[in-house]
Amino acid sequence: MLLPESETIALRPGVLGPPVDCPVRWHRSSRARRVSLRIDPRAGEVVVTLPMRAGRRAGMALLTTHAAWVMQRLAALAPAVDLAPGAEVLLGGRPHVIRHDPAARGGAFLDGATIVVSGRVEFLARRVKDFLRDEAKRRITALAEGHAAALGVRIRAIRLKDTQSRWGSCAPDGTLAFSWRLVMSPDWVLDYVVAHEVAHLRELNHSARFWAHVEGLTPHREAAQEWLRANGPTLLRVG
């Protein structure tokens, strides 16, 4: 039986409670050895991963067993923020209002605490996201180059991604990757994540020497880690 890519399923989170509609995305994986569940905070849905030989019935059994957990986790997600006129998005930790100005020129640009977006409204969300990615690349590159110079290391390349579980990474070849969503975090949080990955260019591990390099580059380690734990899931709900 072919699985739908996604569907809405009525789950009963408790014995006496009424059924609640739950958005479900099915994912079949050749690497999976068992049926599993995870919450996709960006899409606001539960993802059911099935091994190749498992059917929908096995996924439904796990969903039913863990219905209360699923509904609790979905209810705890921050509200989704659509990139639309009048919406507020963070930039450097500060709220900025999106304003649509069809007659303006330049795609999307800053005007104080406003992100002005030109052109047709149907292109607005894409233009805001492109603006945020470009701003992320600019800010991250400047921080990374400064930290790399301080450590005497070389960055091969900087890539932007839209990951759910890792804010940054360092490949053995010297390529650094970051979530573009970090541009919404306060400057000192972004500084810590960039410093963390640059330090991996010297120590590709989490040894005491590695953390000494991080602390030599930025004083914000503990506060930034706490901020990301508390607020990182909210960044995934934007756009």
Short mmCIF file of C-alpha atoms in Angstrom, two decimals:
data_model
loop_
_atom_site.label_atom_id
_atom_site.label_comp_id
_atom_site.label_asym_id
_atom_site.label_seq_id
_atom_site.Cartn_x
_atom_site.Cartn_y
_atom_site.Cartn_z
CA MET A 1 0.00 0.00 0.00
CA LEU A 2 1.38 3.40 -0.98
CA LEU A 3 1.81 5.83 1.88
CA PRO A 4 0.61 9.40 1.55
CA GLU A 5 3.39 11.93 2.01
CA SER A 6 1.40 13.65 4.73
CA GLU A 7 -2.07 13.56 6.23
CA THR A 8 -4.07 14.70 9.23
CA ILE A 9 -4.91 11.95 11.70
CA ALA A 10 -7.26 12.18 14.68
CA LEU A 11 -5.38 11.03 17.79
CA ARG A 12 -6.84 10.55 21.24
CA PRO A 13 -4.25 11.82 23.75
CA GLY A 14 -6.08 10.34 26.74
CA VAL A 15 -8.59 7.64 27.58
CA LEU A 16 -11.42 10.11 28.13
CA GLY A 17 -10.26 13.02 26.01
CA PRO A 18 -11.72 13.81 22.60
CA PRO A 19 -9.66 13.03 19.48
CA VAL A 20 -7.42 15.85 18.25
CA ASP A 21 -6.30 16.39 14.66
CA CYS A 22 -2.58 15.77 14.29
CA PRO A 23 -0.51 16.62 11.17
CA VAL A 24 1.58 13.57 10.24
CA ARG A 25 4.33 13.16 7.66
CA TRP A 26 5.32 9.67 6.64
CA HIS A 27 8.94 8.89 5.82
CA ARG A 28 10.22 5.53 4.62
CA SER A 29 13.92 4.90 5.12
CA SER A 30 16.20 2.08 3.97
CA ARG A 31 18.44 2.82 6.96
CA ALA A 32 15.71 2.60 9.60
CA ARG A 33 15.64 -0.58 11.67
CA ARG A 34 12.50 0.27 13.62
CA VAL A 35 9.52 2.57 13.51
CA SER A 36 10.25 5.94 15.13
CA LEU A 37 8.63 9.29 15.82
CA ARG A 38 10.06 12.78 15.89
CA ILE A 39 8.62 16.28 15.96
CA ASP A 40 9.53 18.59 13.08
CA PRO A 41 9.40 22.01 14.76
CA ARG A 42 9.75 23.91 11.48
CA ALA A 43 6.74 22.25 9.85
CA GLY A 44 4.80 21.78 13.07
CA GLU A 45 4.11 18.10 12.48
CA VAL A 46 5.09 14.65 13.68
CA VAL A 47 7.29 12.61 11.35
CA VAL A 48 6.82 8.84 11.38
CA THR A 49 9.82 6.97 9.98
CA LEU A 50 9.20 3.43 8.75
CA PRO A 51 11.67 0.71 7.74
CA MET A 52 11.20 -0.49 4.17
CA ARG A 53 9.12 -3.52 5.16
CA ALA A 54 6.98 -1.83 7.79
CA GLY A 55 3.48 -0.69 6.88
CA ARG A 56 1.22 2.15 7.90
CA ARG A 57 -0.34 -0.06 10.58
CA ALA A 58 2.98 -0.23 12.46
CA GLY A 59 3.29 3.55 12.33
CA MET A 60 -0.27 4.03 13.53
CA ALA A 61 0.35 1.66 16.44
CA LEU A 62 3.31 3.74 17.60
CA LEU A 63 1.40 6.99 17.08
CA THR A 64 -1.53 5.71 19.12
CA THR A 65 0.72 4.49 21.94
CA HIS A 66 2.52 7.83 22.17
CA ALA A 67 -0.40 10.11 21.28
CA ALA A 68 -0.20 12.10 24.52
CA TRP A 69 3.53 12.75 24.05
CA VAL A 70 3.02 13.78 20.42
CA MET A 71 0.20 16.20 21.18
CA GLN A 72 2.07 17.67 24.16
CA ARG A 73 5.17 18.32 22.06
CA LEU A 74 3.18 19.87 19.21
CA ALA A 75 1.22 22.09 21.62
CA ALA A 76 4.48 23.32 23.15
CA LEU A 77 5.81 24.63 19.82
CA ALA A 78 6.01 28.38 19.43
CA PRO A 79 3.44 29.87 17.05
CA ALA A 80 4.50 29.79 13.41
CA VAL A 81 5.53 33.15 11.96
CA ASP A 82 4.62 33.66 8.34
CA LEU A 83 6.80 36.04 6.36
CA ALA A 84 3.97 38.40 5.46
CA PRO A 85 3.31 42.15 5.59
CA GLY A 86 3.06 43.32 9.20
CA ALA A 87 4.80 40.27 10.65
CA GLU A 88 7.66 40.71 13.10
CA VAL A 89 10.92 38.81 12.70
CA LEU A 90 14.08 39.03 14.74
CA LEU A 91 17.31 40.34 13.30
CA GLY A 92 20.27 40.35 15.66
CA GLY A 93 17.84 39.56 18.47
CA ARG A 94 15.75 42.68 17.84
CA PRO A 95 12.22 42.65 16.36
CA HIS A 96 11.84 44.06 12.85
CA VAL A 97 8.51 44.62 11.09
CA ILE A 98 8.03 43.50 7.50
CA ARG A 99 6.58 46.30 5.34
CA HIS A 100 5.48 45.74 1.78
CA ASP A 101 6.18 48.66 -0.56
CA PRO A 102 5.37 47.60 -4.15
CA ALA A 103 6.86 50.81 -5.59
CA ALA A 104 10.21 50.50 -3.79
CA ARG A 105 13.33 49.17 -5.48
CA GLY A 106 15.98 46.80 -4.26
CA GLY A 107 14.12 43.60 -3.33
CA ALA A 108 14.30 43.71 0.46
CA PHE A 109 16.32 46.13 2.59
CA LEU A 110 16.53 47.60 6.07
CA ASP A 111 15.00 50.92 7.04
CA GLY A 112 15.65 51.24 10.75
CA ALA A 113 13.69 48.50 12.49
CA THR A 114 11.71 47.77 9.32
CA ILE A 115 12.41 45.27 6.54
CA VAL A 116 11.04 46.91 3.41
CA VAL A 117 10.12 44.55 0.59
CA SER A 118 9.49 45.75 -2.96
CA GLY A 119 7.64 44.15 -5.86
CA ARG A 120 4.62 41.90 -5.93
CA VAL A 121 3.30 40.54 -2.66
CA GLU A 122 3.46 36.91 -3.82
CA PHE A 123 7.26 37.21 -3.90
CA LEU A 124 7.50 38.82 -0.46
CA ALA A 125 8.20 35.70 1.63
CA ARG A 126 10.97 34.54 -0.68
CA ARG A 127 12.55 38.00 -0.76
CA VAL A 128 12.53 38.30 3.03
CA LYS A 129 14.13 34.88 3.38
CA ASP A 130 16.74 35.75 0.75
CA PHE A 131 17.47 38.98 2.62
CA LEU A 132 17.90 37.12 5.92
CA ARG A 133 20.20 34.56 4.31
CA ASP A 134 22.31 37.27 2.69
CA GLU A 135 22.53 39.14 5.98
CA ALA A 136 23.48 35.92 7.76
CA LYS A 137 26.26 35.24 5.25
CA ARG A 138 27.61 38.77 5.61
CA ARG A 139 27.63 38.74 9.41
CA ILE A 140 28.91 35.20 9.78
CA THR A 141 31.71 35.74 7.27
CA ALA A 142 32.94 38.85 9.08
CA LEU A 143 32.94 37.07 12.46
CA ALA A 144 34.53 33.90 11.10
CA GLU A 145 37.34 35.73 9.35
CA GLY A 146 38.12 37.69 12.51
CA HIS A 147 38.19 34.58 14.70
CA ALA A 148 40.22 32.63 12.14
CA ALA A 149 42.82 35.38 12.05
CA ALA A 150 43.03 35.34 15.85
CA LEU A 151 43.64 31.58 15.86
CA GLY A 152 45.87 31.53 12.80
CA VAL A 153 43.69 29.05 10.91
CA ARG A 154 42.27 29.05 7.38
CA ILE A 155 38.63 28.67 6.40
CA ARG A 156 38.11 26.79 3.16
CA ALA A 157 34.50 27.88 2.62
CA ILE A 158 31.39 29.03 4.51
CA ARG A 159 28.04 27.44 3.70
CA LEU A 160 24.55 28.32 4.88
CA LYS A 161 21.98 25.61 5.58
CA ASP A 162 18.54 25.27 7.14
CA THR A 163 19.15 22.54 9.67
CA GLN A 164 16.93 21.51 12.58
CA SER A 165 19.36 20.01 15.07
CA ARG A 166 22.76 21.67 14.52
CA TRP A 167 23.42 25.40 14.42
CA GLY A 168 26.87 24.96 12.97
CA SER A 169 29.39 22.38 11.82
CA CYS A 170 33.01 22.09 10.73
CA ALA A 171 34.11 19.58 8.10
CA PRO A 172 37.59 18.02 8.13
CA ASP A 173 38.45 19.95 4.94
CA GLY A 174 37.94 23.29 6.70
CA THR A 175 34.45 24.04 5.39
CA LEU A 176 32.18 25.69 7.95
CA ALA A 177 28.39 25.43 7.77
CA PHE A 178 25.83 27.44 9.71
CA SER A 179 22.06 27.71 9.94
CA TRP A 180 20.98 30.97 8.32
CA ARG A 181 18.42 31.30 11.13
CA LEU A 182 21.20 32.30 13.50
CA VAL A 183 20.98 35.81 12.02
CA MET A 184 17.80 36.21 14.07
CA SER A 185 19.65 35.53 17.34
CA PRO A 186 21.42 38.26 19.35
CA ASP A 187 24.85 39.24 18.03
CA TRP A 188 26.63 37.65 21.00
CA VAL A 189 24.89 34.32 20.37
CA LEU A 190 25.92 34.37 16.72
CA ASP A 191 29.45 35.28 17.80
CA TYR A 192 29.63 32.23 20.07
CA VAL A 193 28.41 29.76 17.42
CA VAL A 194 30.85 31.12 14.85
CA ALA A 195 33.72 31.05 17.36
CA HIS A 196 32.81 27.46 18.27
CA GLU A 197 33.08 26.27 14.68
CA VAL A 198 36.23 28.25 13.93
CA ALA A 199 37.86 26.70 16.99
CA HIS A 200 37.24 23.29 15.41
CA LEU A 201 39.67 24.30 12.67
CA ARG A 202 42.34 24.02 15.35
CA GLU A 203 40.83 21.14 17.35
CA LEU A 204 38.31 18.89 15.58
CA ASN A 205 37.02 17.59 18.91
CA HIS A 206 35.59 18.85 22.20
CA SER A 207 38.72 18.48 24.28
CA ALA A 208 39.89 20.87 26.97
CA ARG A 209 42.18 22.47 24.39
CA PHE A 210 39.21 23.08 22.11
CA TRP A 211 37.16 24.81 24.82
CA ALA A 212 40.18 26.91 25.76
CA HIS A 213 40.28 28.18 22.16
CA VAL A 214 36.54 28.95 22.25
CA GLU A 215 36.84 30.89 25.49
CA GLY A 216 39.79 32.79 24.08
CA LEU A 217 37.64 33.91 21.16
CA THR A 218 34.35 34.74 22.89
CA PRO A 219 33.17 35.29 26.48
CA HIS A 220 29.57 34.29 25.68
CA ARG A 221 29.71 30.48 25.76
CA GLU A 222 27.39 29.67 28.67
CA ALA A 223 24.89 32.49 28.07
CA ALA A 224 24.71 31.72 24.34
CA GLN A 225 24.18 28.01 24.92
CA GLU A 226 21.36 28.79 27.35
CA TRP A 227 19.79 31.27 24.91
CA LEU A 228 19.79 28.69 22.11
CA ARG A 229 18.27 26.04 24.37
CA ALA A 230 15.47 28.40 25.37
CA ASN A 231 14.87 30.24 22.10
CA GLY A 232 16.34 28.13 19.32
CA PRO A 233 13.10 26.20 18.64
CA THR A 234 11.31 29.54 18.10
CA LEU A 235 13.71 30.42 15.27
CA LEU A 236 12.72 27.22 13.47
CA ARG A 237 9.10 28.39 13.35
CA VAL A 238 9.86 31.44 11.19
CA GLY A 239 9.04 31.30 7.50
#
